[in-house]
Structure formats: structure tokens, C-alpha cells
Amino acid sequence: ERCSELLQRRGDAVLLALRRCKADAVAAAEVAMDLEATQSELSESRQLTRRLRDQVADVGTKLSRVRAASHRRGDLGSVDASVVTAATTGVAAAAANEGASAADTEAAV
């Protein structure tokens, strides 16, 4: 009878340990899925940052051309330089913010 009682206790302990292992495995799987989603978001953020940087460079090039043409003509023609400058600044700020978000996310991972 004593052996049976000891076996029962050990069996209960083993079952409890298995349940804990299962719970840990489920938690680990959830963490892995969250990490995968975060990495995917980070990748998308990097792509957006690259596109924004390309757009900033493109706007900067166009702005330089407009300024050069306006200097040659002695006026700004039909383009208001302050509007172009504001647009360039806005795109640059958006790229910087997106870059910071990507860096923050990467640091968290």
C-alpha cells in the first residue's frame, strides 16, 4: 500500500511537470509568433524608410534643378521656393521619424 501511495505521488508530480512543460511550450510558441510578426513589421518599416529616403533625395534633386533654373531666369517662375522647401522638409522629417521607429523596434528585438 505504501509503494502504491508513493507511486501515485510520483505519478502526480510527473503529470504536474508535464502540464508545466506544455504551458511553457505554448508560451514559447506565442513569443516566437510575436517575434516573427515584429520582425516582419521591422522589415516593412525598413522598406518604407528606404522609399522615403529615395523620395527625399528625388525632391532634393528636383529642388536643386528648380533653384538653378530660377537663378538663371532671375525669378522663381511658377514655383514658389518656400512651398518646395517645406515639402522637402516634410518628407525628410517623415523619413527621420520612420527611421527612428525602425531603430526603436530593432533595439527592442
JSON list of C-alpha atoms in Angstrom, two decimals:
[
{"chain": "A", "resi": 1, "resn": "GLU", "atom": "CA", "xyz": [0.00, 0.00, 0.00]},
{"chain": "A", "resi": 2, "resn": "ARG", "atom": "CA", "xyz": [2.84, 2.41, 0.83]},
{"chain": "A", "resi": 3, "resn": "CYS", "atom": "CA", "xyz": [4.51, 1.70, -2.53]},
{"chain": "A", "resi": 4, "resn": "SER", "atom": "CA", "xyz": [1.25, 2.36, -4.30]},
{"chain": "A", "resi": 5, "resn": "GLU", "atom": "CA", "xyz": [0.88, 5.67, -2.49]},
{"chain": "A", "resi": 6, "resn": "LEU", "atom": "CA", "xyz": [4.45, 6.69, -3.38]},
{"chain": "A", "resi": 7, "resn": "LEU", "atom": "CA", "xyz": [3.90, 5.73, -7.00]},
{"chain": "A", "resi": 8, "resn": "GLN", "atom": "CA", "xyz": [0.70, 7.75, -7.06]},
{"chain": "A", "resi": 9, "resn": "ARG", "atom": "CA", "xyz": [2.50, 10.84, -5.68]},
{"chain": "A", "resi": 10, "resn": "ARG", "atom": "CA", "xyz": [5.34, 10.46, -8.16]},
{"chain": "A", "resi": 11, "resn": "GLY", "atom": "CA", "xyz": [2.86, 9.99, -10.98]},
{"chain": "A", "resi": 12, "resn": "ASP", "atom": "CA", "xyz": [1.02, 13.14, -9.90]},
{"chain": "A", "resi": 13, "resn": "ALA", "atom": "CA", "xyz": [4.32, 15.03, -9.77]},
{"chain": "A", "resi": 14, "resn": "VAL", "atom": "CA", "xyz": [5.23, 13.83, -13.26]},
{"chain": "A", "resi": 15, "resn": "LEU", "atom": "CA", "xyz": [1.83, 14.88, -14.61]},
{"chain": "A", "resi": 16, "resn": "LEU", "atom": "CA", "xyz": [2.20, 18.29, -13.00]},
{"chain": "A", "resi": 17, "resn": "ALA", "atom": "CA", "xyz": [5.65, 18.69, -14.52]},
{"chain": "A", "resi": 18, "resn": "LEU", "atom": "CA", "xyz": [4.30, 17.69, -17.95]},
{"chain": "A", "resi": 19, "resn": "ARG", "atom": "CA", "xyz": [1.49, 20.23, -17.66]},
{"chain": "A", "resi": 20, "resn": "ARG", "atom": "CA", "xyz": [4.02, 22.93, -16.79]},
{"chain": "A", "resi": 21, "resn": "CYS", "atom": "CA", "xyz": [6.19, 21.93, -19.73]},
{"chain": "A", "resi": 22, "resn": "LYS", "atom": "CA", "xyz": [3.18, 22.09, -22.04]},
{"chain": "A", "resi": 23, "resn": "ALA", "atom": "CA", "xyz": [2.27, 25.54, -20.71]},
{"chain": "A", "resi": 24, "resn": "ASP", "atom": "CA", "xyz": [5.89, 26.69, -21.20]},
{"chain": "A", "resi": 25, "resn": "ALA", "atom": "CA", "xyz": [5.90, 25.31, -24.74]},
{"chain": "A", "resi": 26, "resn": "VAL", "atom": "CA", "xyz": [2.67, 27.14, -25.58]},
{"chain": "A", "resi": 27, "resn": "ALA", "atom": "CA", "xyz": [4.08, 30.37, -24.13]},
{"chain": "A", "resi": 28, "resn": "ALA", "atom": "CA", "xyz": [7.31, 29.92, -26.11]},
{"chain": "A", "resi": 29, "resn": "ALA", "atom": "CA", "xyz": [5.33, 29.37, -29.30]},
{"chain": "A", "resi": 30, "resn": "GLU", "atom": "CA", "xyz": [3.37, 32.57, -28.67]},
{"chain": "A", "resi": 31, "resn": "VAL", "atom": "CA", "xyz": [6.58, 34.51, -28.09]},
{"chain": "A", "resi": 32, "resn": "ALA", "atom": "CA", "xyz": [8.03, 33.08, -31.30]},
{"chain": "A", "resi": 33, "resn": "MET", "atom": "CA", "xyz": [4.95, 34.17, -33.27]},
{"chain": "A", "resi": 34, "resn": "ASP", "atom": "CA", "xyz": [5.13, 37.65, -31.74]},
{"chain": "A", "resi": 35, "resn": "LEU", "atom": "CA", "xyz": [8.81, 37.88, -32.63]},
{"chain": "A", "resi": 36, "resn": "GLU", "atom": "CA", "xyz": [8.12, 36.81, -36.20]},
{"chain": "A", "resi": 37, "resn": "ALA", "atom": "CA", "xyz": [5.39, 39.45, -36.51]},
{"chain": "A", "resi": 38, "resn": "THR", "atom": "CA", "xyz": [7.71, 42.09, -35.07]},
{"chain": "A", "resi": 39, "resn": "GLN", "atom": "CA", "xyz": [10.48, 41.14, -37.49]},
{"chain": "A", "resi": 40, "resn": "SER", "atom": "CA", "xyz": [8.02, 41.36, -40.37]},
{"chain": "A", "resi": 41, "resn": "GLU", "atom": "CA", "xyz": [6.91, 44.81, -39.24]},
{"chain": "A", "resi": 42, "resn": "LEU", "atom": "CA", "xyz": [10.54, 45.86, -38.90]},
{"chain": "A", "resi": 43, "resn": "SER", "atom": "CA", "xyz": [11.25, 44.71, -42.44]},
{"chain": "A", "resi": 44, "resn": "GLU", "atom": "CA", "xyz": [8.28, 46.67, -43.75]},
{"chain": "A", "resi": 45, "resn": "SER", "atom": "CA", "xyz": [9.40, 49.71, -41.78]},
{"chain": "A", "resi": 46, "resn": "ARG", "atom": "CA", "xyz": [12.88, 49.48, -43.29]},
{"chain": "A", "resi": 47, "resn": "GLN", "atom": "CA", "xyz": [11.40, 49.31, -46.77]},
{"chain": "A", "resi": 48, "resn": "LEU", "atom": "CA", "xyz": [9.27, 52.38, -46.08]},
{"chain": "A", "resi": 49, "resn": "THR", "atom": "CA", "xyz": [12.30, 54.20, -44.72]},
{"chain": "A", "resi": 50, "resn": "ARG", "atom": "CA", "xyz": [14.27, 53.39, -47.88]},
{"chain": "A", "resi": 51, "resn": "ARG", "atom": "CA", "xyz": [11.42, 54.64, -50.05]},
{"chain": "A", "resi": 52, "resn": "LEU", "atom": "CA", "xyz": [11.11, 57.83, -48.02]},
{"chain": "A", "resi": 53, "resn": "ARG", "atom": "CA", "xyz": [14.86, 58.43, -48.27]},
{"chain": "A", "resi": 54, "resn": "ASP", "atom": "CA", "xyz": [14.69, 57.91, -52.02]},
{"chain": "A", "resi": 55, "resn": "GLN", "atom": "CA", "xyz": [11.81, 60.38, -52.19]},
{"chain": "A", "resi": 56, "resn": "VAL", "atom": "CA", "xyz": [13.76, 62.91, -50.14]},
{"chain": "A", "resi": 57, "resn": "ALA", "atom": "CA", "xyz": [16.71, 62.55, -52.49]},
{"chain": "A", "resi": 58, "resn": "ASP", "atom": "CA", "xyz": [14.42, 62.91, -55.52]},
{"chain": "A", "resi": 59, "resn": "VAL", "atom": "CA", "xyz": [12.73, 66.00, -54.10]},
{"chain": "A", "resi": 60, "resn": "GLY", "atom": "CA", "xyz": [16.14, 67.45, -53.22]},
{"chain": "A", "resi": 61, "resn": "THR", "atom": "CA", "xyz": [17.35, 66.89, -56.78]},
{"chain": "A", "resi": 62, "resn": "LYS", "atom": "CA", "xyz": [14.24, 68.49, -58.21]},
{"chain": "A", "resi": 63, "resn": "LEU", "atom": "CA", "xyz": [14.54, 71.40, -55.80]},
{"chain": "A", "resi": 64, "resn": "SER", "atom": "CA", "xyz": [18.14, 71.97, -56.87]},
{"chain": "A", "resi": 65, "resn": "ARG", "atom": "CA", "xyz": [17.07, 71.99, -60.51]},
{"chain": "A", "resi": 66, "resn": "VAL", "atom": "CA", "xyz": [14.26, 74.45, -59.80]},
{"chain": "A", "resi": 67, "resn": "ARG", "atom": "CA", "xyz": [16.60, 76.73, -57.87]},
{"chain": "A", "resi": 68, "resn": "ALA", "atom": "CA", "xyz": [19.23, 76.57, -60.60]},
{"chain": "A", "resi": 69, "resn": "ALA", "atom": "CA", "xyz": [16.63, 77.36, -63.27]},
{"chain": "A", "resi": 70, "resn": "SER", "atom": "CA", "xyz": [15.21, 80.22, -61.21]},
{"chain": "A", "resi": 71, "resn": "HIS", "atom": "CA", "xyz": [18.66, 81.72, -60.71]},
{"chain": "A", "resi": 72, "resn": "ARG", "atom": "CA", "xyz": [19.28, 81.54, -64.45]},
{"chain": "A", "resi": 73, "resn": "ARG", "atom": "CA", "xyz": [15.96, 83.29, -65.09]},
{"chain": "A", "resi": 74, "resn": "GLY", "atom": "CA", "xyz": [16.33, 85.64, -62.17]},
{"chain": "A", "resi": 75, "resn": "ASP", "atom": "CA", "xyz": [12.96, 84.67, -60.67]},
{"chain": "A", "resi": 76, "resn": "LEU", "atom": "CA", "xyz": [11.15, 81.66, -59.31]},
{"chain": "A", "resi": 77, "resn": "GLY", "atom": "CA", "xyz": [8.91, 81.25, -62.31]},
{"chain": "A", "resi": 78, "resn": "SER", "atom": "CA", "xyz": [5.71, 79.45, -61.41]},
{"chain": "A", "resi": 79, "resn": "VAL", "atom": "CA", "xyz": [7.24, 77.55, -58.50]},
{"chain": "A", "resi": 80, "resn": "ASP", "atom": "CA", "xyz": [7.18, 79.03, -55.02]},
{"chain": "A", "resi": 81, "resn": "ALA", "atom": "CA", "xyz": [10.51, 78.05, -53.43]},
{"chain": "A", "resi": 82, "resn": "SER", "atom": "CA", "xyz": [9.08, 78.12, -49.91]},
{"chain": "A", "resi": 83, "resn": "VAL", "atom": "CA", "xyz": [6.48, 75.52, -50.86]},
{"chain": "A", "resi": 84, "resn": "VAL", "atom": "CA", "xyz": [9.12, 73.26, -52.38]},
{"chain": "A", "resi": 85, "resn": "THR", "atom": "CA", "xyz": [11.38, 73.72, -49.35]},
{"chain": "A", "resi": 86, "resn": "ALA", "atom": "CA", "xyz": [8.51, 72.94, -46.97]},
{"chain": "A", "resi": 87, "resn": "ALA", "atom": "CA", "xyz": [7.65, 69.81, -48.94]},
{"chain": "A", "resi": 88, "resn": "THR", "atom": "CA", "xyz": [11.27, 68.67, -48.85]},
{"chain": "A", "resi": 89, "resn": "THR", "atom": "CA", "xyz": [11.47, 69.31, -45.12]},
{"chain": "A", "resi": 90, "resn": "GLY", "atom": "CA", "xyz": [8.23, 67.42, -44.53]},
{"chain": "A", "resi": 91, "resn": "VAL", "atom": "CA", "xyz": [9.40, 64.36, -46.44]},
{"chain": "A", "resi": 92, "resn": "ALA", "atom": "CA", "xyz": [12.77, 64.46, -44.66]},
{"chain": "A", "resi": 93, "resn": "ALA", "atom": "CA", "xyz": [11.06, 64.65, -41.27]},
{"chain": "A", "resi": 94, "resn": "ALA", "atom": "CA", "xyz": [8.81, 61.72, -42.16]},
{"chain": "A", "resi": 95, "resn": "ALA", "atom": "CA", "xyz": [11.84, 59.69, -43.19]},
{"chain": "A", "resi": 96, "resn": "ALA", "atom": "CA", "xyz": [13.64, 60.58, -39.97]},
{"chain": "A", "resi": 97, "resn": "ASN", "atom": "CA", "xyz": [10.62, 59.62, -37.88]},
{"chain": "A", "resi": 98, "resn": "GLU", "atom": "CA", "xyz": [10.23, 56.34, -39.73]},
{"chain": "A", "resi": 99, "resn": "GLY", "atom": "CA", "xyz": [13.94, 55.65, -39.31]},
{"chain": "A", "resi": 100, "resn": "ALA", "atom": "CA", "xyz": [13.68, 56.30, -35.58]},
{"chain": "A", "resi": 101, "resn": "SER", "atom": "CA", "xyz": [10.69, 53.98, -35.34]},
{"chain": "A", "resi": 102, "resn": "ALA", "atom": "CA", "xyz": [12.59, 51.24, -37.14]},
{"chain": "A", "resi": 103, "resn": "ALA", "atom": "CA", "xyz": [15.62, 51.72, -34.90]},
{"chain": "A", "resi": 104, "resn": "ASP", "atom": "CA", "xyz": [13.46, 51.64, -31.76]},
{"chain": "A", "resi": 105, "resn": "THR", "atom": "CA", "xyz": [11.75, 48.47, -32.92]},
{"chain": "A", "resi": 106, "resn": "GLU", "atom": "CA", "xyz": [15.07, 46.86, -33.84]},
{"chain": "A", "resi": 107, "resn": "ALA", "atom": "CA", "xyz": [16.54, 47.78, -30.45]},
{"chain": "A", "resi": 108, "resn": "ALA", "atom": "CA", "xyz": [13.53, 46.22, -28.73]},
{"chain": "A", "resi": 109, "resn": "VAL", "atom": "CA", "xyz": [14.04, 42.96, -30.63]}
]
